[in-house]
Short mmCIF file of C-alpha atoms in Angstrom, two decimals:
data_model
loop_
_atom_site.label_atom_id
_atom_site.label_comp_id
_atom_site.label_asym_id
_atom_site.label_seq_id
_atom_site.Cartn_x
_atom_site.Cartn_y
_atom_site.Cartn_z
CA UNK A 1 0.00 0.00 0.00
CA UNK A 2 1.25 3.36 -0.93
CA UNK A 3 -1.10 6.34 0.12
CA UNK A 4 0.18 9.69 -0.81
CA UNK A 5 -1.10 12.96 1.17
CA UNK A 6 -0.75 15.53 -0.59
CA UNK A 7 0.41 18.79 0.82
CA UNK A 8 -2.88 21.04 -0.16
CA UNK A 9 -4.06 18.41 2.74
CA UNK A 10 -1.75 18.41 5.81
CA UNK A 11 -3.34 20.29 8.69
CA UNK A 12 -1.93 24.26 8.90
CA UNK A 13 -0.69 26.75 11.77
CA UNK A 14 0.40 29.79 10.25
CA UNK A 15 1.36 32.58 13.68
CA UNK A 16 2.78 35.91 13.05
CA UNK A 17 6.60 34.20 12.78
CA UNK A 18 5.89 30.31 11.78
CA UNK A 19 4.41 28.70 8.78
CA UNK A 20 4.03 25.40 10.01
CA UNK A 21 2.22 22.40 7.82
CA UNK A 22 1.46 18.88 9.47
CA UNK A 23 1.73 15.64 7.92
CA UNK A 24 -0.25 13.90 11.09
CA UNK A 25 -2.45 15.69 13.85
CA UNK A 26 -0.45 18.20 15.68
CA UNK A 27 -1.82 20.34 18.64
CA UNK A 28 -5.38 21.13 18.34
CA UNK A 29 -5.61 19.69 14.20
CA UNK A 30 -7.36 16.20 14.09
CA UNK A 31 -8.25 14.88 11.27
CA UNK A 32 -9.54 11.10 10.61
CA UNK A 33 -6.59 8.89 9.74
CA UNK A 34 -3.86 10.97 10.54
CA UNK A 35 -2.33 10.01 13.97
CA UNK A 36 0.69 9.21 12.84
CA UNK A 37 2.32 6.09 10.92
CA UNK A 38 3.45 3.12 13.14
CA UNK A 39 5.81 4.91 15.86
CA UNK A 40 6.32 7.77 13.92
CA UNK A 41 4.20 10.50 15.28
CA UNK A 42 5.33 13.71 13.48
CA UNK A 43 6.46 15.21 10.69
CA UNK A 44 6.12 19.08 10.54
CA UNK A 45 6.94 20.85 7.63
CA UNK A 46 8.31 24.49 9.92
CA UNK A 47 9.33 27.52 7.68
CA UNK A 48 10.78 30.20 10.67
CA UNK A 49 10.74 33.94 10.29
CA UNK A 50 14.22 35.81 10.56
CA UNK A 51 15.29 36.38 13.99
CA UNK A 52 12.30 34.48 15.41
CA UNK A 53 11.97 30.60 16.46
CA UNK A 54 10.46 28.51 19.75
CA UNK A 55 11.23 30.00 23.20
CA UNK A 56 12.23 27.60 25.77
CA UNK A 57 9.82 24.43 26.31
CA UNK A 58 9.97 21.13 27.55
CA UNK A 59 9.70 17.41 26.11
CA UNK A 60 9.79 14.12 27.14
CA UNK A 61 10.07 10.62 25.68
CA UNK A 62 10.15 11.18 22.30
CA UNK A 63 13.38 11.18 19.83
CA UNK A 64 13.34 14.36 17.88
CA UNK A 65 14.85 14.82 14.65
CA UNK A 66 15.26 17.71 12.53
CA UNK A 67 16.19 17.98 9.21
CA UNK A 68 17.19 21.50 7.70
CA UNK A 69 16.13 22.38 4.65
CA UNK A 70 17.15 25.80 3.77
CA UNK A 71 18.86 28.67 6.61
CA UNK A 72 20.08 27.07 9.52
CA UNK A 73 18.47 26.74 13.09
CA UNK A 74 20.41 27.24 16.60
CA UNK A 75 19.64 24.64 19.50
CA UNK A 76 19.69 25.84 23.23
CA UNK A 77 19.09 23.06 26.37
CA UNK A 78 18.99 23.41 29.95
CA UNK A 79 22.00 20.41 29.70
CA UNK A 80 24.08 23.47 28.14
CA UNK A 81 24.06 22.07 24.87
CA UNK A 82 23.94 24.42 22.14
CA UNK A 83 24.58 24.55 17.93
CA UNK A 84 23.66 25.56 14.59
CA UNK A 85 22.50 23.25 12.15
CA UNK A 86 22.81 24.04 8.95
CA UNK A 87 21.28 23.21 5.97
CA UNK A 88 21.36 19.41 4.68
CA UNK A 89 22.67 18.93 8.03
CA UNK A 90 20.74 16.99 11.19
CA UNK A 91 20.37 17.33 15.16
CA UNK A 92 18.84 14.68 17.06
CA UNK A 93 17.46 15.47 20.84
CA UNK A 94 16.22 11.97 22.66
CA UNK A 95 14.26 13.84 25.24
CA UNK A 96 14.65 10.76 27.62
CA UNK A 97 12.98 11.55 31.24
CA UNK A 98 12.61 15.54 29.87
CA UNK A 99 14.37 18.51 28.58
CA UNK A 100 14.27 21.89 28.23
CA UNK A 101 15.03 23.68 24.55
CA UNK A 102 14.41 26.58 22.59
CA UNK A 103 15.36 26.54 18.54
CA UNK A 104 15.91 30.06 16.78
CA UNK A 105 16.53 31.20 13.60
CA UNK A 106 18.93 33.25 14.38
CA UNK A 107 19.75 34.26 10.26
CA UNK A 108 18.21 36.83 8.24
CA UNK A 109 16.46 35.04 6.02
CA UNK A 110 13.56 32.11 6.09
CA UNK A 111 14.66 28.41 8.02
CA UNK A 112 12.91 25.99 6.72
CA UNK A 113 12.92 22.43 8.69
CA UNK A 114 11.55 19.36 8.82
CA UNK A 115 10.53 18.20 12.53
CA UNK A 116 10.03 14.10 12.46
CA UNK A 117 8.79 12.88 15.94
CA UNK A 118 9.61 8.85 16.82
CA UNK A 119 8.60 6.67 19.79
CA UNK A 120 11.16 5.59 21.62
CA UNK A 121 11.45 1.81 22.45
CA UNK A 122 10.95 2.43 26.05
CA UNK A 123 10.20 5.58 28.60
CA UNK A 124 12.92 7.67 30.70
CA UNK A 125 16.67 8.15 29.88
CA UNK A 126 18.93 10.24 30.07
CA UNK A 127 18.03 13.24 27.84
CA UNK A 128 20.71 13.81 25.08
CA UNK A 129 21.27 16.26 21.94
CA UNK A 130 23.75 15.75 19.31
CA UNK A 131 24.32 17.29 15.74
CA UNK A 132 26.98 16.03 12.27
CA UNK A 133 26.87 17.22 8.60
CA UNK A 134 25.56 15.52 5.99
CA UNK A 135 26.71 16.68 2.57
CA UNK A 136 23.91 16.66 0.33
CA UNK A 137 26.62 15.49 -2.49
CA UNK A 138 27.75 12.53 -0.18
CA UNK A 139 23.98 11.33 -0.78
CA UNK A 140 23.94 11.69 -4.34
CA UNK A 141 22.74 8.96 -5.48
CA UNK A 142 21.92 6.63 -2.62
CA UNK A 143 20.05 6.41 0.45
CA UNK A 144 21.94 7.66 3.65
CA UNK A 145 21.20 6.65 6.88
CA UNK A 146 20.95 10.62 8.78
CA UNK A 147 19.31 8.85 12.02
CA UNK A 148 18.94 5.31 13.26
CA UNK A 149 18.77 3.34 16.31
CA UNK A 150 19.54 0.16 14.16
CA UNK A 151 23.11 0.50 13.96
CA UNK A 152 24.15 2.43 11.04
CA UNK A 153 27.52 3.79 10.28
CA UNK A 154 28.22 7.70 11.21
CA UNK A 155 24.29 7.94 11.92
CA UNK A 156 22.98 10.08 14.87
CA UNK A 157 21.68 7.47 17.50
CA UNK A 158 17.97 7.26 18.41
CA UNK A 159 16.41 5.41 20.90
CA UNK A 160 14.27 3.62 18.46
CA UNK A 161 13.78 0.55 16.17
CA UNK A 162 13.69 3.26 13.48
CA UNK A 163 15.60 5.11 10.95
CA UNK A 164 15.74 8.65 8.81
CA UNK A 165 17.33 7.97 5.29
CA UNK A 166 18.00 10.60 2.93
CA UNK A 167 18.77 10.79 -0.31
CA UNK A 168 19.32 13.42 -3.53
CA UNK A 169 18.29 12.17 -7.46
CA UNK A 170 19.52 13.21 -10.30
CA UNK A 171 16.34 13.55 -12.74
CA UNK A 172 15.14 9.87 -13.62
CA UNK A 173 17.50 8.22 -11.09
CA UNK A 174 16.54 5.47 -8.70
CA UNK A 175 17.23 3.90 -5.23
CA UNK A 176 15.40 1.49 -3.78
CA UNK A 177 14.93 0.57 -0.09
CA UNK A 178 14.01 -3.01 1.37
CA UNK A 179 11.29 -3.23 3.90
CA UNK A 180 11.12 -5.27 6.23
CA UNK A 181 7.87 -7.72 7.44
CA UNK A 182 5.49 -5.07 9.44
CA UNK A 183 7.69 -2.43 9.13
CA UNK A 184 6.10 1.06 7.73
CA UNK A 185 7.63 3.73 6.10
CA UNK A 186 6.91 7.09 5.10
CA UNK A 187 8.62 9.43 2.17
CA UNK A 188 8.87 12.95 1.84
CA UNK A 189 10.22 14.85 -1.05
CA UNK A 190 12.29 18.04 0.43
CA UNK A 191 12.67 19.45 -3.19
CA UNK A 192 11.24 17.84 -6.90
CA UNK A 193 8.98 15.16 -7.36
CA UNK A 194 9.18 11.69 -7.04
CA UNK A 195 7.01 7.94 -8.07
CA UNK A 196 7.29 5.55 -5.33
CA UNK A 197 6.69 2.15 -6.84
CA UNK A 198 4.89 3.73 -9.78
CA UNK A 199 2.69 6.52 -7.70
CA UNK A 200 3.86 10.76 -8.27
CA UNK A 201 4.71 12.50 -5.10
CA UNK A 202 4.70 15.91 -5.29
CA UNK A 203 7.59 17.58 -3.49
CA UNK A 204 6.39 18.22 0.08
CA UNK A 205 3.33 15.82 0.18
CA UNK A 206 3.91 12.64 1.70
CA UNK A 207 3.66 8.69 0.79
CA UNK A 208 2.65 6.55 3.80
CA UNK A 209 4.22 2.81 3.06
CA UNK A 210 3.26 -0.12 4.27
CA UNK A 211 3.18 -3.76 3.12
CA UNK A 212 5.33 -3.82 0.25
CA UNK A 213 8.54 -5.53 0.58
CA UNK A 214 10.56 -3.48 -1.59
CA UNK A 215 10.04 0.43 -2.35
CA UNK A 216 10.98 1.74 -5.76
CA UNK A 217 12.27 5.72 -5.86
CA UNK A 218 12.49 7.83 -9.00
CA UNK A 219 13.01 11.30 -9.18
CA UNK A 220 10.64 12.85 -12.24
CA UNK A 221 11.97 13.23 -15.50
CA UNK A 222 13.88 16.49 -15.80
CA UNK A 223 13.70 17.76 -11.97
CA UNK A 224 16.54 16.67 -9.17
CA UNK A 225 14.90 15.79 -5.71
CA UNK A 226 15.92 15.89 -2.43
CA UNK A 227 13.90 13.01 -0.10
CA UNK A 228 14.06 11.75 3.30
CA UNK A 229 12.46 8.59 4.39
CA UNK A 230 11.57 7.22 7.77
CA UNK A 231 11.70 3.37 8.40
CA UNK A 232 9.71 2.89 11.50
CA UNK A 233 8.09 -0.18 13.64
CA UNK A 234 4.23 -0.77 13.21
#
């Protein structure tokens, strides 16, 4: 089953500094079918205002990934932890037993991010943040693994059965990715359009992915794409 949800659907919050979109229910939006995918249980599409972002607020017992699409966003804890993430680049926070953060965009133009929420396997934990580059050219061509709790090499670590792959296309070029028995996935192009085993997704919609054993990525004829895609537990 591939199910694509388009982007003219996901639920909207649009505030004097954030234009956020929601692939799955998010504060007070519910709409029928759309809490969440297996254990993934977010995946907001955020576009900041300069000099703007989310003032210090708490979390717990989820692992948080952001993805950067364009700007850059800076990361302050109550652990002391802070950075900028860049663009292409990734910072995971496992909130663990709870922490404190704000994000900024601290630039002067737009930061757009995606924000992918995953169960972890169990409650509590330490809380931890962390941050690494991912050169959009190193994932030319192939699915790279940006986030895992599976294993991968030079991944960030989650506390999850899951994993964020990401990958750029050339125009007409394909990767594939094996999925496992129960396992569901879900695809979203940052930039161009892809087909996932035959079906268009528009850049920004989404394709919700479950029991297929092997999903088929190519980027539309004459347009480059930028996707990530999140391997999660039913």
């Amino acid at each position: 089953m591939v199910d694509i949800r388009h982007f003219d659907d996901h639920p909207h919050t649009r505030l004097p500094w954030l234009d956020a979109y929601h692939h799955f229910n998010f504060g007070p939006h519910r709409h029928v079918g759309r809490d969440g995918w297996g254990s993934l249980l977010v995946w907001n599409d955020d576009t900041i205002d300069p000099h703007t972002g989310f003032d210090m607020h708490g979390h717990r017992d989820m692992e948080i990934i952001t993805y950067v699409r364009e700007g850059a966003i800076s990361h302050q804890d109550h652990l002391g932890n802070e950075g900028r993430t860049e663009a292409g680049d990734v910072q995971v926070m496992s909130a663990g037993k709870g922490i404190m953060h704000a994000e900024h965009n601290r630039e002067e133009a737009h930061t757009r991010i995606f924000q992918i929420w995953i169960a972890p396997e169990k409650p509590g934990g330490t809380p931890r943040w962390d941050q690494a580059a991912f050169p959009r050219d190193d994932r030319s061509g192939q699915l790279v693994a940006l986030a895992s709790g599976q294993g991968h090499d030079n991944a960030l670590p989650i506390r999850a059965d899951a994993a964020v792959f990401g990958a750029t296309l050339a125009p007409g070029q394909t990767v594939t990715h094996s999925l496992g028995e129960g396992r569901y996935a879900y695809l979203v192009p940052a930039r161009g359009a892809v087909t996932v085993n035959g079906d268009l997704v528009p850049a920004r919609a989404g394709a919700a992915i479950r029991d297929v054993a092997e999903i088929t990525i190519t980027a539309a004829d004459g347009e480059a794409a930028e996707i990530l895609l999140a391997d999660v537990p039913a």
